[in-house]
mmCIF file of C-alpha atoms in Angstrom:
data_model
loop_
_atom_site.group_PDB
_atom_site.id
_atom_site.type_symbol
_atom_site.label_atom_id
_atom_site.label_comp_id
_atom_site.label_asym_id
_atom_site.label_seq_id
_atom_site.Cartn_x
_atom_site.Cartn_y
_atom_site.Cartn_z
ATOM 1 C CA MET R 1 88.637 56.056 17.175
ATOM 2 C CA LYS R 2 88.031 53.939 14.360
ATOM 3 C CA THR R 3 90.833 51.595 15.224
ATOM 4 C CA ALA R 4 89.451 51.191 18.424
ATOM 5 C CA SER R 5 86.202 50.283 17.294
ATOM 6 C CA ARG R 6 87.514 48.152 14.701
ATOM 7 C CA LYS R 7 89.688 46.118 17.040
ATOM 8 C CA THR R 8 86.453 45.695 19.285
ATOM 9 C CA LEU R 9 84.287 44.678 16.415
ATOM 10 C CA SER R 10 87.320 42.087 15.462
ATOM 11 C CA ALA R 11 87.430 40.828 18.725
ATOM 12 C CA VAL R 12 83.373 40.374 18.858
ATOM 13 C CA LEU R 13 83.608 38.442 15.521
ATOM 14 C CA VAL R 14 86.370 36.187 16.646
ATOM 15 C CA LEU R 15 84.531 35.285 19.706
ATOM 16 C CA ALA R 16 81.460 34.784 18.060
ATOM 17 C CA MET R 17 83.130 32.524 15.673
ATOM 18 C CA VAL R 18 84.753 30.461 18.597
ATOM 19 C CA PHE R 19 81.501 29.946 20.177
ATOM 20 C CA ALA R 20 80.055 29.085 16.871
ATOM 21 C CA MET R 21 82.403 26.229 16.515
ATOM 22 C CA PHE R 22 81.588 25.167 20.200
ATOM 23 C CA ALA R 23 78.032 25.032 19.368
ATOM 24 C CA ALA R 24 78.405 23.264 16.515
ATOM 25 C CA MET R 25 80.169 20.610 18.067
ATOM 26 C CA THR R 26 77.704 19.913 20.659
ATOM 27 C CA ILE R 27 75.159 19.483 17.610
ATOM 28 C CA THR R 28 77.258 17.202 16.062
ATOM 29 C CA ALA R 29 76.635 15.025 19.742
ATOM 30 C CA SER R 30 77.085 11.252 19.516
ATOM 31 C CA ALA R 31 73.446 10.176 19.872
ATOM 32 C CA ALA R 32 72.903 11.564 16.363
ATOM 33 C CA ASN R 33 75.679 9.334 15.195
ATOM 34 C CA ALA R 34 73.892 6.479 17.120
ATOM 35 C CA SER R 35 70.491 7.864 15.151
ATOM 36 C CA GLU R 36 72.205 8.012 11.888
ATOM 37 C CA LEU R 37 73.599 4.520 12.081
ATOM 38 C CA ALA R 38 70.042 3.081 13.142
ATOM 39 C CA GLY R 39 68.486 4.901 9.976
ATOM 40 C CA GLN R 40 71.564 3.248 7.993
ATOM 41 C CA ILE R 41 70.225 -0.129 9.195
ATOM 42 C CA ASN R 42 66.833 0.241 8.827
ATOM 43 C CA SER R 43 67.321 1.197 5.103
ATOM 44 C CA PHE R 44 69.732 -1.626 4.263
ATOM 45 C CA PRO R 45 68.968 -3.214 1.102
ATOM 46 C CA HIS R 46 70.104 -6.556 2.331
ATOM 47 C CA GLY R 47 68.784 -8.762 -0.729
ATOM 48 C CA GLY R 48 67.018 -11.292 1.510
ATOM 49 C CA THR R 49 63.535 -11.984 3.188
ATOM 50 C CA GLY R 50 62.871 -10.307 6.489
ATOM 51 C CA THR R 51 63.599 -7.038 8.073
ATOM 52 C CA LEU R 52 66.120 -5.544 10.293
ATOM 53 C CA THR R 53 64.426 -3.040 12.960
ATOM 54 C CA ALA R 54 67.538 -0.599 14.548
ATOM 55 C CA THR R 55 66.486 1.945 17.367
ATOM 56 C CA ALA R 56 68.408 4.359 18.768
ATOM 57 C CA SER R 57 68.638 5.377 22.445
ATOM 58 C CA GLY R 58 71.191 7.765 23.386
ATOM 59 C CA ASN R 59 74.722 6.123 22.028
ATOM 60 C CA THR R 60 73.108 2.545 21.649
ATOM 61 C CA VAL R 61 71.767 1.130 18.703
ATOM 62 C CA THR R 62 69.706 -2.061 19.486
ATOM 63 C CA VAL R 63 69.235 -4.348 16.424
ATOM 64 C CA THR R 64 66.101 -6.584 16.232
ATOM 65 C CA GLY R 65 64.892 -8.736 13.290
ATOM 66 C CA ASN R 66 65.012 -11.933 11.215
ATOM 67 C CA VAL R 67 66.272 -11.591 7.798
ATOM 68 C CA THR R 68 67.868 -14.894 5.898
ATOM 69 C CA GLY R 69 69.048 -15.131 2.451
ATOM 70 C CA VAL R 70 71.157 -12.208 2.857
ATOM 71 C CA THR R 71 73.047 -11.106 -0.640
ATOM 72 C CA GLU R 72 74.778 -7.685 0.497
ATOM 73 C CA ARG R 73 77.242 -7.257 3.042
ATOM 74 C CA LEU R 74 76.275 -4.848 5.469
ATOM 75 C CA ASP R 75 78.681 -2.156 6.133
ATOM 76 C CA LEU R 76 78.537 -0.478 9.825
ATOM 77 C CA ARG R 77 80.258 2.468 10.672
ATOM 78 C CA ILE R 78 80.613 2.607 14.498
ATOM 79 C CA ASP R 79 81.560 5.653 15.999
ATOM 80 C CA PRO R 80 84.074 5.307 19.171
ATOM 81 C CA ASP R 81 81.647 6.018 21.540
ATOM 82 C CA VAL R 82 78.809 4.238 19.949
ATOM 83 C CA THR R 83 77.428 0.814 20.889
ATOM 84 C CA VAL R 84 75.579 -1.520 18.554
ATOM 85 C CA ILE R 85 73.723 -4.727 20.645
ATOM 86 C CA TRP R 86 72.699 -7.102 17.769
ATOM 87 C CA LYS R 87 69.719 -9.357 18.874
ATOM 88 C CA ALA R 88 68.706 -9.975 15.166
ATOM 89 C CA GLU R 89 68.858 -13.265 13.286
ATOM 90 C CA PHE R 90 70.994 -12.227 10.201
ATOM 91 C CA THR R 91 71.920 -15.247 7.630
ATOM 92 C CA GLY R 92 73.057 -15.508 3.702
ATOM 93 C CA SER R 93 75.831 -15.515 1.429
ATOM 94 C CA PRO R 94 76.971 -12.079 0.184
ATOM 95 C CA PRO R 95 79.774 -12.164 -2.096
ATOM 96 C CA THR R 96 82.313 -11.452 1.107
ATOM 97 C CA TYR R 97 81.560 -10.913 5.066
ATOM 98 C CA LEU R 98 78.061 -10.805 6.263
ATOM 99 C CA ILE R 99 78.925 -7.627 8.431
ATOM 100 C CA HIS R 100 81.893 -5.711 7.832
ATOM 101 C CA LEU R 101 82.586 -2.980 10.809
ATOM 102 C CA THR R 102 84.458 0.035 10.533
ATOM 103 C CA GLY R 103 84.828 3.310 12.550
ATOM 104 C CA ALA R 104 85.969 6.640 12.632
ATOM 105 C CA GLY R 105 89.724 6.388 13.855
ATOM 106 C CA MET R 106 88.770 3.861 16.923
ATOM 107 C CA TYR R 107 85.970 1.504 16.827
ATOM 108 C CA GLY R 108 82.743 1.729 18.739
ATOM 109 C CA THR R 109 81.598 -1.726 20.350
ATOM 110 C CA PHE R 110 79.631 -4.148 18.573
ATOM 111 C CA GLU R 111 77.927 -6.711 21.131
ATOM 112 C CA VAL R 112 76.042 -9.705 20.104
ATOM 113 C CA ALA R 113 73.320 -10.731 22.575
ATOM 114 C CA GLN R 114 71.939 -13.781 23.612
ATOM 115 C CA GLY R 115 69.474 -15.216 21.131
ATOM 116 C CA ALA R 116 71.449 -13.606 18.636
ATOM 117 C CA TYR R 117 72.379 -15.265 15.087
ATOM 118 C CA LEU R 118 74.999 -14.618 12.410
ATOM 119 C CA GLU R 119 75.605 -17.524 9.849
ATOM 120 C CA THR R 120 77.226 -17.235 6.259
ATOM 121 C CA ASP R 121 78.531 -19.845 3.950
ATOM 122 C CA ASN R 122 81.375 -17.288 2.469
ATOM 123 C CA ILE R 123 84.143 -16.003 4.691
ATOM 124 C CA ALA R 124 86.853 -14.245 3.244
#
């Protein structure tokens, strides 16, 4: 009888662990990735004058603002299901690229909207 109880308990524990893994997957939703990316853009120490403002809506991050004299490179890690719509003016001379795009495995989408402006003197 103890063996049957242990097997039942083991099965219940395994099912609970599988359920917990699936629950954890839904907690790490792509919208959370967009929100995290927006937070990183908002707190980016660009070294210039002005402000970038990023807002997340679902899987889309929209960036607005006007920053001149940028001295630091902006590294954006865009997950595959996230889209960044760049509407900001962003100019300067960081040591390498103005913006560096990376992603987890496959890259997300970086879209420069009408009215946006990107310019740097240094191109590596």
